[in-house]
Amino acid sequence: MILFPDKPPLQLTLYVPGMLNARGNDHMAFGTCRALETLLARAEQKPRAGGPTGHEHGLFRLFGLEQEENTDLPVAAVSRMHDMGVIDNDWWLRADPVHLSLEQDRLILTDARRLDITQDEANRMVAEIMEVFTADGWLLKAPRPDRWYLKPASAPKIITTFLAQVIGQDVHPFLPCGPDGKAWHTTLNEIQILLHTTTVNTEREKNGKLPINSLWFWGGGRLPRIKPVSWTRIWSKEPVSLSLARLSGTPSENTPDRFEDWHKLADRPGEYLVVLDDAQHAALYGDMPEWNNAVQRLERDWMMPLLQALKSNAISNATLITDTGMSLSLTSRQARRWWRFRRPLATYLAAQP
């Protein structure tokens, strides 16, 4: 049994994208998660929030923000604030490097996390793109190999699709739309032609790597205004949530590896938010072995000790929120409802839209 230090009860919210929405079909190919299944069985499910679902929407809602009509959720401006360490009110667009593979008449997207891009490759590609588009008033930056940022001469009238929604999908239905949509389709074609001849891609293909043959434009906008939030402190390794914490004036730290480490750091009563996103990318690709490993780590390092902490009143209540819009709340008393029998985790996966 895990023993917890005697301290005032705490309120904990865990945001766990990918935990219940793996795209793979082999839901029975993973081990038992007794603690997580018990938490799900004994918790009270809150009504599903209206509006779009998804990882970024879930993060923004944790800070009281919703997507405005006919606009993007301004993910680019927010994550750029974390990646570049600067704050401004300019309009920014994510321009993330991707690979598009032709399958019959479909172009299937693979994102940068599976392309093994180095910072040197990113810098050289950005320099080659800017040689062509500087005259158009572009400013393109690659503070990280996998997250690039574009500030065009003026804010375009387009609506884009989150990168996560397009992973493993045909890109054609998800291209920018709106009054300036067709112009950006032309721009994207021009960039793809340019990338086809870059020295970086020539070197990558010689080394057996997939070429970076396109960019994905998404998440355009300016930094949002955030009203005061209830979080006492936030733990995350995810850039959007860390930037939103900074904008809201909320203290933040990197997520500890284990619940026990977090519990030692939560040194006073309050409402605490922890973001655990290790399962998200595997869920998007339907990589069930990788997803299973991530969920088993969640079970061992977080769910088992969390259930014990609830039963011992070390935590007064806990809330689990997923990127599917599901929200489950559990008090210390509810955690002891032994008559609520747990069901296999696969049944929750099958119930997701």
Short mmCIF file of C-alpha atoms in Angstrom, two decimals, residues 134-279:
data_model
loop_
_atom_site.label_atom_id
_atom_site.label_comp_id
_atom_site.label_asym_id
_atom_site.label_seq_id
_atom_site.Cartn_x
_atom_site.Cartn_y
_atom_site.Cartn_z
CA THR A 134 10.08 37.09 -48.35
CA ALA A 135 8.89 39.33 -51.18
CA ASP A 136 5.32 38.43 -50.19
CA GLY A 137 5.88 39.81 -46.71
CA TRP A 138 6.21 36.42 -45.03
CA LEU A 139 8.04 35.74 -41.77
CA LEU A 140 8.56 32.00 -41.21
CA LYS A 141 10.23 30.65 -38.06
CA ALA A 142 11.15 27.14 -36.92
CA PRO A 143 11.98 27.36 -33.20
CA ARG A 144 11.50 23.58 -33.04
CA PRO A 145 11.93 20.92 -35.74
CA ASP A 146 8.25 19.93 -35.55
CA ARG A 147 6.50 23.27 -34.94
CA TRP A 148 6.91 26.08 -37.46
CA TYR A 149 5.23 29.50 -37.40
CA LEU A 150 4.19 31.81 -40.21
CA LYS A 151 3.26 35.49 -40.02
CA PRO A 152 1.93 36.57 -43.45
CA ALA A 153 1.82 40.20 -44.57
CA SER A 154 -1.82 40.40 -43.46
CA ALA A 155 -4.23 38.08 -41.67
CA PRO A 156 -5.94 35.88 -44.28
CA LYS A 157 -9.64 35.03 -44.19
CA ILE A 158 -9.33 31.27 -43.89
CA ILE A 159 -10.58 28.52 -41.62
CA THR A 160 -8.20 25.61 -41.14
CA THR A 161 -8.27 22.09 -39.70
CA PHE A 162 -6.31 20.93 -36.68
CA LEU A 163 -3.28 18.87 -37.64
CA ALA A 164 -4.36 16.09 -35.26
CA GLN A 165 -7.60 15.62 -37.22
CA VAL A 166 -5.73 15.01 -40.48
CA ILE A 167 -3.07 12.53 -39.31
CA GLY A 168 -3.42 9.35 -41.36
CA GLN A 169 -6.22 10.92 -43.41
CA ASP A 170 -6.64 12.17 -46.98
CA VAL A 171 -5.86 15.89 -46.81
CA HIS A 172 -8.19 17.03 -49.61
CA PRO A 173 -11.36 17.51 -47.49
CA PHE A 174 -9.37 19.41 -44.84
CA LEU A 175 -7.59 22.11 -46.86
CA PRO A 176 -8.10 25.76 -45.83
CA CYS A 177 -11.53 27.16 -46.64
CA GLY A 178 -13.12 30.59 -46.44
CA PRO A 179 -12.88 33.66 -48.71
CA ASP A 180 -9.09 33.28 -49.13
CA GLY A 181 -9.09 29.48 -49.16
CA LYS A 182 -8.39 28.95 -52.86
CA ALA A 183 -5.50 31.42 -52.81
CA TRP A 184 -3.92 29.38 -50.00
CA HIS A 185 -4.41 26.18 -51.98
CA THR A 186 -2.29 27.78 -54.71
CA THR A 187 0.32 28.84 -52.15
CA LEU A 188 0.43 25.33 -50.76
CA ASN A 189 1.01 23.89 -54.24
CA GLU A 190 3.86 26.33 -54.80
CA ILE A 191 5.47 25.31 -51.50
CA GLN A 192 5.16 21.62 -52.36
CA ILE A 193 6.95 22.22 -55.68
CA LEU A 194 9.68 24.15 -53.89
CA LEU A 195 10.15 21.47 -51.22
CA HIS A 196 10.46 18.79 -53.88
CA THR A 197 13.78 20.29 -54.99
CA THR A 198 15.31 21.26 -51.63
CA THR A 199 18.76 19.93 -50.75
CA VAL A 200 17.42 18.81 -47.36
CA ASN A 201 14.96 16.40 -48.95
CA THR A 202 17.60 15.10 -51.35
CA GLU A 203 19.79 14.26 -48.35
CA ARG A 204 16.88 12.77 -46.39
CA GLU A 205 15.92 10.41 -49.19
CA LYS A 206 19.54 9.28 -49.60
CA ASN A 207 19.49 8.43 -45.89
CA GLY A 208 16.24 6.46 -46.20
CA LYS A 209 14.05 9.12 -44.55
CA LEU A 210 10.68 10.34 -45.75
CA PRO A 211 10.89 13.73 -47.46
CA ILE A 212 9.27 16.79 -45.93
CA ASN A 213 7.15 17.52 -48.96
CA SER A 214 4.48 19.86 -47.59
CA LEU A 215 3.46 22.18 -44.78
CA TRP A 216 0.19 22.04 -42.88
CA PHE A 217 -1.37 25.44 -42.20
CA TRP A 218 -3.60 25.57 -39.12
CA GLY A 219 -4.47 27.34 -35.87
CA GLY A 220 -4.31 30.94 -37.09
CA GLY A 221 -5.07 33.92 -34.87
CA ARG A 222 -3.87 36.28 -32.17
CA LEU A 223 -3.29 35.62 -28.47
CA PRO A 224 -6.60 35.30 -26.61
CA ARG A 225 -7.64 37.22 -23.54
CA ILE A 226 -8.12 34.93 -20.58
CA LYS A 227 -10.32 35.64 -17.58
CA PRO A 228 -9.09 34.54 -14.15
CA VAL A 229 -9.10 30.76 -13.74
CA SER A 230 -9.51 28.57 -10.67
CA TRP A 231 -6.30 26.57 -11.02
CA THR A 232 -3.89 26.94 -8.11
CA ARG A 233 -1.05 25.41 -10.15
CA ILE A 234 -0.68 23.54 -13.44
CA TRP A 235 1.67 20.69 -14.32
CA SER A 236 2.25 19.97 -18.00
CA LYS A 237 4.87 19.28 -20.66
CA GLU A 238 2.49 20.35 -23.44
CA PRO A 239 3.16 23.80 -25.01
CA VAL A 240 -0.41 25.08 -25.43
CA SER A 241 -1.38 24.44 -21.81
CA LEU A 242 1.87 25.98 -20.52
CA SER A 243 1.28 29.12 -22.58
CA LEU A 244 -2.34 29.38 -21.44
CA ALA A 245 -1.14 29.03 -17.86
CA ARG A 246 1.26 31.92 -18.41
CA LEU A 247 -1.42 34.07 -20.03
CA SER A 248 -3.76 33.43 -17.11
CA GLY A 249 -1.08 34.18 -14.54
CA THR A 250 -1.18 30.62 -13.17
CA PRO A 251 2.05 29.04 -11.85
CA SER A 252 3.12 26.04 -13.91
CA GLU A 253 5.74 23.29 -13.85
CA ASN A 254 6.70 20.25 -15.91
CA THR A 255 4.60 17.19 -15.15
CA PRO A 256 6.27 14.80 -12.69
CA ASP A 257 6.66 11.19 -13.77
CA ARG A 258 4.50 9.79 -10.98
CA PHE A 259 1.49 10.72 -8.84
CA GLU A 260 3.50 10.42 -5.64
CA ASP A 261 6.01 13.01 -6.91
CA TRP A 262 3.16 15.37 -7.81
CA HIS A 263 1.49 14.88 -4.44
CA LYS A 264 4.63 16.01 -2.63
CA LEU A 265 4.67 19.22 -4.71
CA ALA A 266 0.98 20.07 -4.12
CA ASP A 267 1.73 21.66 -0.77
CA ARG A 268 -1.53 23.51 -0.02
CA PRO A 269 -5.28 23.11 -0.59
CA GLY A 270 -6.44 24.15 -4.04
CA GLU A 271 -7.58 23.07 -7.48
CA TYR A 272 -4.73 21.51 -9.44
CA LEU A 273 -4.51 20.63 -13.12
CA VAL A 274 -2.19 17.96 -14.51
CA VAL A 275 -1.91 17.29 -18.26
CA LEU A 276 -0.95 13.71 -19.18
CA ASP A 277 -0.75 13.45 -22.97
CA ASP A 278 1.56 10.47 -23.51
CA ALA A 279 -1.18 8.37 -25.14
#
